[in-house]
PDB file of C-alpha atoms in Angstrom:
ATOM      1  CA  GLU A 109      11.853  -9.886  23.185  1.00 92.00           C
ATOM      2  CA  VAL A 110       8.912  -7.545  23.565  1.00 94.00           C
ATOM      3  CA  HIS A 111       6.314  -8.499  26.155  1.00 96.00           C
ATOM      4  CA  LEU A 112       3.053  -6.731  26.915  1.00 98.00           C
ATOM      5  CA  VAL A 113       0.951  -8.109  29.752  1.00 98.00           C
ATOM      6  CA  GLU A 114      -2.495  -6.755  30.525  1.00 98.00           C
ATOM      7  CA  SER A 115      -4.145  -7.158  33.901  1.00 97.00           C
ATOM      8  CA  GLY A 116      -7.128  -5.835  35.816  1.00 97.00           C
ATOM      9  CA  GLY A 117      -9.970  -7.238  33.766  1.00 97.00           C
ATOM     10  CA  GLY A 118     -13.076  -8.732  35.322  1.00 97.00           C
ATOM     11  CA  LEU A 119     -16.805  -8.495  35.839  1.00 98.00           C
ATOM     12  CA  VAL A 120     -18.293  -5.117  36.715  1.00 98.00           C
ATOM     13  CA  GLN A 121     -21.820  -3.783  36.906  1.00 98.00           C
ATOM     14  CA  PRO A 122     -23.087  -1.103  34.521  1.00 98.00           C
ATOM     15  CA  GLY A 123     -22.020   2.294  35.785  1.00 98.00           C
ATOM     16  CA  GLY A 124     -19.022   0.841  37.566  1.00 98.00           C
ATOM     17  CA  SER A 125     -15.300   1.426  37.112  1.00 98.00           C
ATOM     18  CA  LEU A 126     -12.280  -0.671  36.302  1.00 98.00           C
ATOM     19  CA  ARG A 127      -8.601   0.056  35.745  1.00 98.00           C
ATOM     20  CA  LEU A 128      -6.567  -1.971  33.293  1.00 98.00           C
ATOM     21  CA  SER A 129      -2.788  -2.098  33.405  1.00 98.00           C
ATOM     22  CA  CYS A 130      -0.310  -3.101  30.737  1.00 98.00           C
ATOM     23  CA  GLU A 131       3.198  -3.937  31.849  1.00 98.00           C
ATOM     24  CA  ALA A 132       5.804  -3.629  29.106  1.00 98.00           C
ATOM     25  CA  SER A 133       9.255  -5.164  28.801  1.00 97.00           C
ATOM     26  CA  GLY A 134      11.870  -5.831  26.150  1.00 96.00           C
ATOM     27  CA  PHE A 135      11.954  -2.343  24.659  1.00 96.00           C
ATOM     28  CA  THR A 136      12.414   1.290  25.642  1.00 97.00           C
ATOM     29  CA  PHE A 137       8.856   1.980  26.777  1.00 97.00           C
ATOM     30  CA  SER A 138       9.283   5.747  27.001  1.00 97.00           C
ATOM     31  CA  SER A 139      10.188   5.958  23.297  1.00 96.00           C
ATOM     32  CA  HIS A 140       6.866   4.688  21.959  1.00 96.00           C
ATOM     33  CA  TRP A 141       3.287   5.768  21.556  1.00 96.00           C
ATOM     34  CA  MET A 142       0.988   3.136  23.024  1.00 98.00           C
ATOM     35  CA  ASP A 143      -2.543   2.148  22.047  1.00 98.00           C
ATOM     36  CA  TRP A 144      -5.529   0.394  23.568  1.00 98.00           C
ATOM     37  CA  VAL A 145      -7.661  -1.654  21.172  1.00 98.00           C
ATOM     38  CA  ARG A 146     -10.710  -3.688  22.124  1.00 98.00           C
ATOM     39  CA  GLN A 147     -12.708  -6.528  20.628  1.00 98.00           C
ATOM     40  CA  ALA A 148     -16.249  -7.332  21.675  1.00 97.00           C
ATOM     41  CA  PRO A 149     -17.155 -11.035  21.690  1.00 96.00           C
ATOM     42  CA  GLY A 150     -17.444 -12.280  18.120  1.00 95.00           C
ATOM     43  CA  LYS A 151     -16.852  -8.792  16.705  1.00 96.00           C
ATOM     44  CA  GLY A 152     -14.070  -6.884  15.017  1.00 96.00           C
ATOM     45  CA  LEU A 153     -11.298  -4.727  16.388  1.00 97.00           C
ATOM     46  CA  GLU A 154     -12.033  -1.227  17.674  1.00 97.00           C
ATOM     47  CA  TRP A 155      -9.385   1.327  18.541  1.00 97.00           C
ATOM     48  CA  VAL A 156      -9.997   2.824  21.972  1.00 98.00           C
ATOM     49  CA  GLY A 157      -7.274   5.430  22.254  1.00 98.00           C
ATOM     50  CA  ASN A 158      -3.590   6.152  22.455  1.00 97.00           C
ATOM     51  CA  ILE A 159      -1.014   8.168  24.335  1.00 98.00           C
ATOM     52  CA  ASN A 160       2.237   9.755  23.273  1.00 97.00           C
ATOM     53  CA  ARG A 161       5.678   9.073  24.688  1.00 97.00           C
ATOM     54  CA  ASP A 162       5.541  11.409  27.680  1.00 96.00           C
ATOM     55  CA  GLY A 163       1.805  11.208  28.305  1.00 97.00           C
ATOM     56  CA  SER A 164       1.069  14.772  27.245  1.00 97.00           C
ATOM     57  CA  VAL A 165      -1.062  13.878  24.199  1.00 97.00           C
ATOM     58  CA  LYS A 166      -4.001  11.476  24.246  1.00 98.00           C
ATOM     59  CA  HIS A 167      -6.632  10.589  21.681  1.00 97.00           C
ATOM     60  CA  TYR A 168      -9.834   8.622  22.158  1.00 97.00           C
ATOM     61  CA  VAL A 169     -12.614   7.101  20.096  1.00 96.00           C
ATOM     62  CA  ASP A 170     -15.803   9.139  20.448  1.00 95.00           C
ATOM     63  CA  SER A 171     -17.706   6.390  22.283  1.00 96.00           C
ATOM     64  CA  VAL A 172     -15.353   6.492  25.303  1.00 98.00           C
ATOM     65  CA  LYS A 173     -14.533  10.200  25.489  1.00 97.00           C
ATOM     66  CA  GLY A 174     -15.261  11.560  28.946  1.00 97.00           C
ATOM     67  CA  ARG A 175     -15.475   8.056  30.444  1.00 98.00           C
ATOM     68  CA  PHE A 176     -12.075   6.457  29.761  1.00 98.00           C
ATOM     69  CA  THR A 177      -8.644   7.881  30.561  1.00 98.00           C
ATOM     70  CA  ILE A 178      -5.325   6.598  29.286  1.00 98.00           C
ATOM     71  CA  SER A 179      -2.176   7.242  31.284  1.00 98.00           C
ATOM     72  CA  ARG A 180       1.317   5.879  31.582  1.00 98.00           C
ATOM     73  CA  ASP A 181       4.167   5.644  34.062  1.00 98.00           C
ATOM     74  CA  ASN A 182       7.429   5.453  32.136  1.00 98.00           C
ATOM     75  CA  ALA A 183       9.395   4.748  35.310  1.00 98.00           C
ATOM     76  CA  LYS A 184       7.326   1.605  35.784  1.00 98.00           C
ATOM     77  CA  ASN A 185       7.098   0.720  32.070  1.00 98.00           C
ATOM     78  CA  SER A 186       3.352   0.639  32.478  1.00 98.00           C
ATOM     79  CA  LEU A 187       0.308   1.791  30.557  1.00 98.00           C
ATOM     80  CA  TYR A 188      -3.119   2.227  32.121  1.00 98.00           C
ATOM     81  CA  LEU A 189      -6.738   2.479  31.059  1.00 98.00           C
ATOM     82  CA  GLN A 190      -9.108   3.901  33.647  1.00 98.00           C
ATOM     83  CA  MET A 191     -12.677   3.046  32.654  1.00 98.00           C
ATOM     84  CA  ASN A 192     -15.564   4.807  34.380  1.00 98.00           C
ATOM     85  CA  SER A 193     -19.324   4.791  33.794  1.00 98.00           C
ATOM     86  CA  LEU A 194     -19.005   1.419  32.131  1.00 98.00           C
ATOM     87  CA  ARG A 195     -21.753   0.243  29.806  1.00 98.00           C
ATOM     88  CA  VAL A 196     -22.807  -3.201  28.652  1.00 98.00           C
ATOM     89  CA  GLU A 197     -21.440  -2.347  25.203  1.00 98.00           C
ATOM     90  CA  ASP A 198     -17.951  -1.856  26.682  1.00 98.00           C
ATOM     91  CA  THR A 199     -17.764  -5.626  27.198  1.00 98.00           C
ATOM     92  CA  ALA A 200     -14.695  -6.750  25.249  1.00 98.00           C
ATOM     93  CA  VAL A 201     -11.178  -8.067  25.346  1.00 98.00           C
ATOM     94  CA  TYR A 202      -8.904  -5.070  25.767  1.00 98.00           C
ATOM     95  CA  TYR A 203      -5.451  -5.208  24.178  1.00 98.00           C
ATOM     96  CA  CYS A 204      -2.536  -2.882  24.679  1.00 98.00           C
ATOM     97  CA  ALA A 205      -0.334  -2.491  21.614  1.00 97.00           C
ATOM     98  CA  ARG A 206       2.955  -0.885  20.627  1.00 95.00           C
ATOM     99  CA  ASP A 207       2.898   0.609  17.130  1.00 86.00           C
ATOM    100  CA  TYR A 208       0.439  -2.187  16.264  1.00 87.00           C
ATOM    101  CA  GLY A 209       3.480  -4.454  15.956  1.00 87.00           C
ATOM    102  CA  ASP A 210       3.373  -5.933  19.415  1.00 93.00           C
ATOM    103  CA  TRP A 211       0.253  -6.908  21.315  1.00 96.00           C
ATOM    104  CA  GLY A 212      -0.567  -8.254  24.715  1.00 96.00           C
ATOM    105  CA  GLN A 213      -2.765 -11.302  25.199  1.00 97.00           C
ATOM    106  CA  GLY A 214      -5.668  -9.115  26.227  1.00 97.00           C
ATOM    107  CA  ALA A 215      -7.788  -8.593  29.333  1.00 98.00           C
ATOM    108  CA  LEU A 216     -11.475  -9.489  29.338  1.00 98.00           C
ATOM    109  CA  VAL A 217     -13.834  -6.865  30.680  1.00 98.00           C
ATOM    110  CA  THR A 218     -17.434  -7.932  31.201  1.00 98.00           C
ATOM    111  CA  VAL A 219     -20.035  -5.317  32.042  1.00 98.00           C
ATOM    112  CA  SER A 220     -23.201  -6.973  33.241  1.00 97.00           C
ATOM    113  CA  SER A 221     -25.721  -6.813  36.050  1.00 95.00           C
TER     114      SER A 221
ATOM    115  CA  GLN B   7     -16.593   7.514  13.832  1.00 58.00           C
ATOM    116  CA  ALA B   8     -16.875   6.172  10.296  1.00 61.00           C
ATOM    117  CA  GLY B   9     -14.790   3.111   9.687  1.00 90.00           C
ATOM    118  CA  LEU B  10     -13.075   1.621   6.694  1.00 97.00           C
ATOM    119  CA  THR B  11     -14.872  -0.725   4.314  1.00 97.00           C
ATOM    120  CA  GLN B  12     -13.739  -4.323   3.897  1.00 98.00           C
ATOM    121  CA  PRO B  13     -15.579  -7.253   2.297  1.00 97.00           C
ATOM    122  CA  PRO B  14     -16.834  -9.590   5.063  1.00 96.00           C
ATOM    123  CA  SER B  15     -15.398 -12.731   3.499  1.00 97.00           C
ATOM    124  CA  VAL B  16     -13.167 -14.083   0.761  1.00 97.00           C
ATOM    125  CA  SER B  17     -12.908 -17.759  -0.195  1.00 97.00           C
ATOM    126  CA  LYS B  18     -10.199 -19.140  -2.455  1.00 97.00           C
ATOM    127  CA  GLY B  19      -8.666 -22.492  -3.206  1.00 96.00           C
ATOM    128  CA  LEU B  20      -5.387 -23.844  -1.902  1.00 97.00           C
ATOM    129  CA  ARG B  21      -2.379 -22.200  -3.613  1.00 97.00           C
ATOM    130  CA  GLN B  22      -4.607 -19.581  -5.236  1.00 97.00           C
ATOM    131  CA  THR B  23      -4.257 -15.822  -4.781  1.00 97.00           C
ATOM    132  CA  ALA B  24      -6.563 -13.744  -2.607  1.00 98.00           C
ATOM    133  CA  THR B  25      -6.782  -9.963  -2.789  1.00 97.00           C
ATOM    134  CA  LEU B  26      -8.443  -8.145   0.088  1.00 98.00           C
ATOM    135  CA  THR B  27      -9.537  -4.541  -0.236  1.00 97.00           C
ATOM    136  CA  CYS B  28      -9.915  -1.723   2.258  1.00 97.00           C
ATOM    137  CA  THR B  29     -11.612   1.512   1.254  1.00 97.00           C
ATOM    138  CA  GLY B  30     -11.370   4.724   3.194  1.00 97.00           C
ATOM    139  CA  ASN B  31     -11.136   8.379   2.228  1.00 96.00           C
ATOM    140  CA  SER B  32      -8.609  11.152   1.710  1.00 95.00           C
ATOM    141  CA  ASN B  33      -8.378  11.782   5.475  1.00 95.00           C
ATOM    142  CA  ASN B  34      -7.232   8.274   6.311  1.00 96.00           C
ATOM    143  CA  VAL B  35      -6.159   5.605   3.795  1.00 96.00           C
ATOM    144  CA  GLY B  36      -5.565   8.134   1.027  1.00 95.00           C
ATOM    145  CA  THR B  37      -2.947  10.109   2.937  1.00 94.00           C
ATOM    146  CA  GLU B  38      -1.915   8.059   5.954  1.00 93.00           C
ATOM    147  CA  GLY B  39      -1.727   4.632   4.348  1.00 94.00           C
ATOM    148  CA  ALA B  40      -3.228   1.379   5.587  1.00 96.00           C
ATOM    149  CA  THR B  41      -2.089  -0.910   8.349  1.00 96.00           C
ATOM    150  CA  TRP B  42      -2.950  -4.598   7.955  1.00 96.00           C
ATOM    151  CA  LEU B  43      -3.396  -7.083  10.767  1.00 96.00           C
ATOM    152  CA  GLN B  44      -3.986 -10.832  10.772  1.00 97.00           C
ATOM    153  CA  GLN B  45      -5.905 -12.482  13.580  1.00 98.00           C
ATOM    154  CA  HIS B  46      -6.366 -16.173  14.116  1.00 97.00           C
ATOM    155  CA  GLN B  47      -9.281 -17.270  16.254  1.00 95.00           C
ATOM    156  CA  GLY B  48      -8.544 -16.861  19.939  1.00 94.00           C
ATOM    157  CA  HIS B  49      -5.268 -15.010  19.439  1.00 96.00           C
ATOM    158  CA  PRO B  50      -4.183 -11.371  19.469  1.00 97.00           C
ATOM    159  CA  PRO B  51      -3.701  -9.667  16.110  1.00 97.00           C
ATOM    160  CA  LYS B  52      -0.372  -9.823  14.267  1.00 94.00           C
ATOM    161  CA  LEU B  53       1.003  -6.970  12.232  1.00 94.00           C
ATOM    162  CA  LEU B  54       1.432  -7.586   8.517  1.00 94.00           C
ATOM    163  CA  PHE B  55       2.020  -4.086   7.159  1.00 93.00           C
ATOM    164  CA  TYR B  56       2.221  -0.716   8.882  1.00 91.00           C
ATOM    165  CA  ARG B  57       1.063   2.363   6.970  1.00 90.00           C
ATOM    166  CA  ASP B  58       1.501   0.684   3.560  1.00 80.00           C
ATOM    167  CA  ILE B  59       5.215   0.458   3.773  1.00 75.00           C
ATOM    168  CA  TYR B  60       6.679  -1.302   6.749  1.00 75.00           C
ATOM    169  CA  GLY B  61       6.399  -5.061   6.599  1.00 73.00           C
ATOM    170  CA  PRO B  62       6.019  -7.849   6.619  1.00 76.00           C
ATOM    171  CA  PRO B  63       7.824  -8.262   9.954  1.00 77.00           C
ATOM    172  CA  SER B  64      10.205 -11.166  10.371  1.00 79.00           C
ATOM    173  CA  GLY B  65       8.271 -14.348  10.802  1.00 79.00           C
ATOM    174  CA  ILE B  66       5.524 -13.304   8.407  1.00 82.00           C
ATOM    175  CA  SER B  67       5.537 -15.006   5.041  1.00 89.00           C
ATOM    176  CA  GLU B  68       6.658 -13.070   1.966  1.00 90.00           C
ATOM    177  CA  ARG B  69       3.534 -14.388   0.267  1.00 94.00           C
ATOM    178  CA  PHE B  70       1.855 -11.309   1.757  1.00 94.00           C
ATOM    179  CA  SER B  71       2.109  -7.972  -0.043  1.00 93.00           C
ATOM    180  CA  ALA B  72       0.362  -4.627   0.288  1.00 93.00           C
ATOM    181  CA  SER B  73      -0.430  -1.828  -2.107  1.00 93.00           C
ATOM    182  CA  ARG B  74      -2.636   1.248  -2.391  1.00 95.00           C
ATOM    183  CA  SER B  75      -4.403   3.164  -5.123  1.00 95.00           C
ATOM    184  CA  GLY B  76      -5.991   6.388  -4.006  1.00 95.00           C
ATOM    185  CA  ASN B  77      -8.273   5.740  -1.065  1.00 96.00           C
ATOM    186  CA  THR B  78      -8.277   1.969  -1.471  1.00 97.00           C
ATOM    187  CA  ALA B  79      -5.623  -0.293  -0.007  1.00 96.00           C
ATOM    188  CA  SER B  80      -5.134  -3.933  -0.946  1.00 96.00           C
ATOM    189  CA  LEU B  81      -3.577  -6.935   0.741  1.00 96.00           C
ATOM    190  CA  THR B  82      -2.598  -9.779  -1.552  1.00 96.00           C
ATOM    191  CA  ILE B  83      -1.890 -13.294  -0.363  1.00 97.00           C
ATOM    192  CA  THR B  84      -0.287 -15.510  -2.990  1.00 97.00           C
ATOM    193  CA  GLY B  85      -0.100 -19.313  -2.862  1.00 97.00           C
ATOM    194  CA  LEU B  86      -2.790 -19.586  -0.186  1.00 97.00           C
ATOM    195  CA  GLN B  87      -2.021 -22.059   2.584  1.00 97.00           C
ATOM    196  CA  PRO B  88      -4.299 -23.534   5.270  1.00 97.00           C
ATOM    197  CA  GLU B  89      -2.583 -21.396   7.925  1.00 96.00           C
ATOM    198  CA  ASP B  90      -3.693 -18.262   6.075  1.00 97.00           C
ATOM    199  CA  GLU B  91      -7.267 -18.881   7.207  1.00 98.00           C
ATOM    200  CA  ALA B  92      -7.841 -15.968   9.555  1.00 98.00           C
ATOM    201  CA  ASP B  93      -9.519 -12.609   9.935  1.00 98.00           C
ATOM    202  CA  TYR B  94      -7.741  -9.703   8.306  1.00 98.00           C
ATOM    203  CA  TYR B  95      -8.238  -6.138   9.460  1.00 97.00           C
ATOM    204  CA  CYS B  96      -7.162  -2.872   7.935  1.00 97.00           C
ATOM    205  CA  SER B  97      -6.731   0.286   9.940  1.00 97.00           C
ATOM    206  CA  ALA B  98      -5.631   3.824   9.237  1.00 96.00           C
ATOM    207  CA  TRP B  99      -4.962   7.017  11.145  1.00 95.00           C
ATOM    208  CA  ASP B 100      -7.675   9.536  10.341  1.00 95.00           C
ATOM    209  CA  SER B 101      -6.185  13.012  10.432  1.00 95.00           C
ATOM    210  CA  SER B 102      -9.571  14.747  10.568  1.00 95.00           C
ATOM    211  CA  LEU B 103     -10.777  12.646  13.518  1.00 94.00           C
ATOM    212  CA  SER B 104      -7.370  12.347  15.237  1.00 94.00           C
ATOM    213  CA  ALA B 105      -8.219   8.699  15.686  1.00 95.00           C
ATOM    214  CA  TRP B 106      -7.393   5.318  14.262  1.00 95.00           C
ATOM    215  CA  VAL B 107     -10.269   3.761  12.337  1.00 97.00           C
ATOM    216  CA  PHE B 108     -10.694   0.094  11.555  1.00 97.00           C
ATOM    217  CA  GLY B 109     -12.416  -1.881   8.872  1.00 97.00           C
ATOM    218  CA  GLY B 110     -14.890  -4.542   9.891  1.00 97.00           C
ATOM    219  CA  GLY B 111     -12.487  -7.302   8.922  1.00 97.00           C
ATOM    220  CA  THR B 112     -12.379  -9.895   6.154  1.00 98.00           C
ATOM    221  CA  LYS B 113     -12.575 -13.596   6.951  1.00 98.00           C
ATOM    222  CA  VAL B 114     -10.379 -15.579   4.580  1.00 98.00           C
ATOM    223  CA  THR B 115     -11.340 -19.195   3.948  1.00 97.00           C
ATOM    224  CA  VAL B 116      -8.982 -21.542   2.124  1.00 96.00           C
ATOM    225  CA  LEU B 117     -10.984 -24.175   0.268  1.00 94.00           C
TER     226      LEU B 117
END
């Protein structure tokens, strides 16, 4: 059974940094592209970015380019989202997803002073 | 990044049929197909259909079906049940943006 577990969420001040992790199990992690998708409170889904199987190709939504970095460690079956220069509008639940078919429970990131 | 267009809400009676639409352009829905997700309040999304073709996954009712005509994708739910009340999102890979784009979601209410 596929499991995706996000961790690292929390409260951070504007301009601060946070690193989310997503630990994967139940499938061959290194064989799949992985995505980060977020959802602001009471709002719809927004794709944040994705990364290919070996980490050599990454794509991002315009609003996070230059601030967020996606990486992965296939030896640890883990996906990461490094978030810098955080803004109030980055407040959301952040989900990691495999091919949109499997999702974690999400990690809440709150950016507030 | 421009998103896909979905109606904000659809209300239908029990056991009726609801058709949800998702309109994009030739860079996304028209060529890459639409992915449909269902989300119940307080839960992560669930995949219904991936790029028009793949789905529904095991565990998802066969009352769900997907289709596409040009740049508009549709999700049809037949025989609406109370458990179908949820938010439904479409998404598509946009080849010109090299990004996934989402619709704003459609809230389905079963009367």
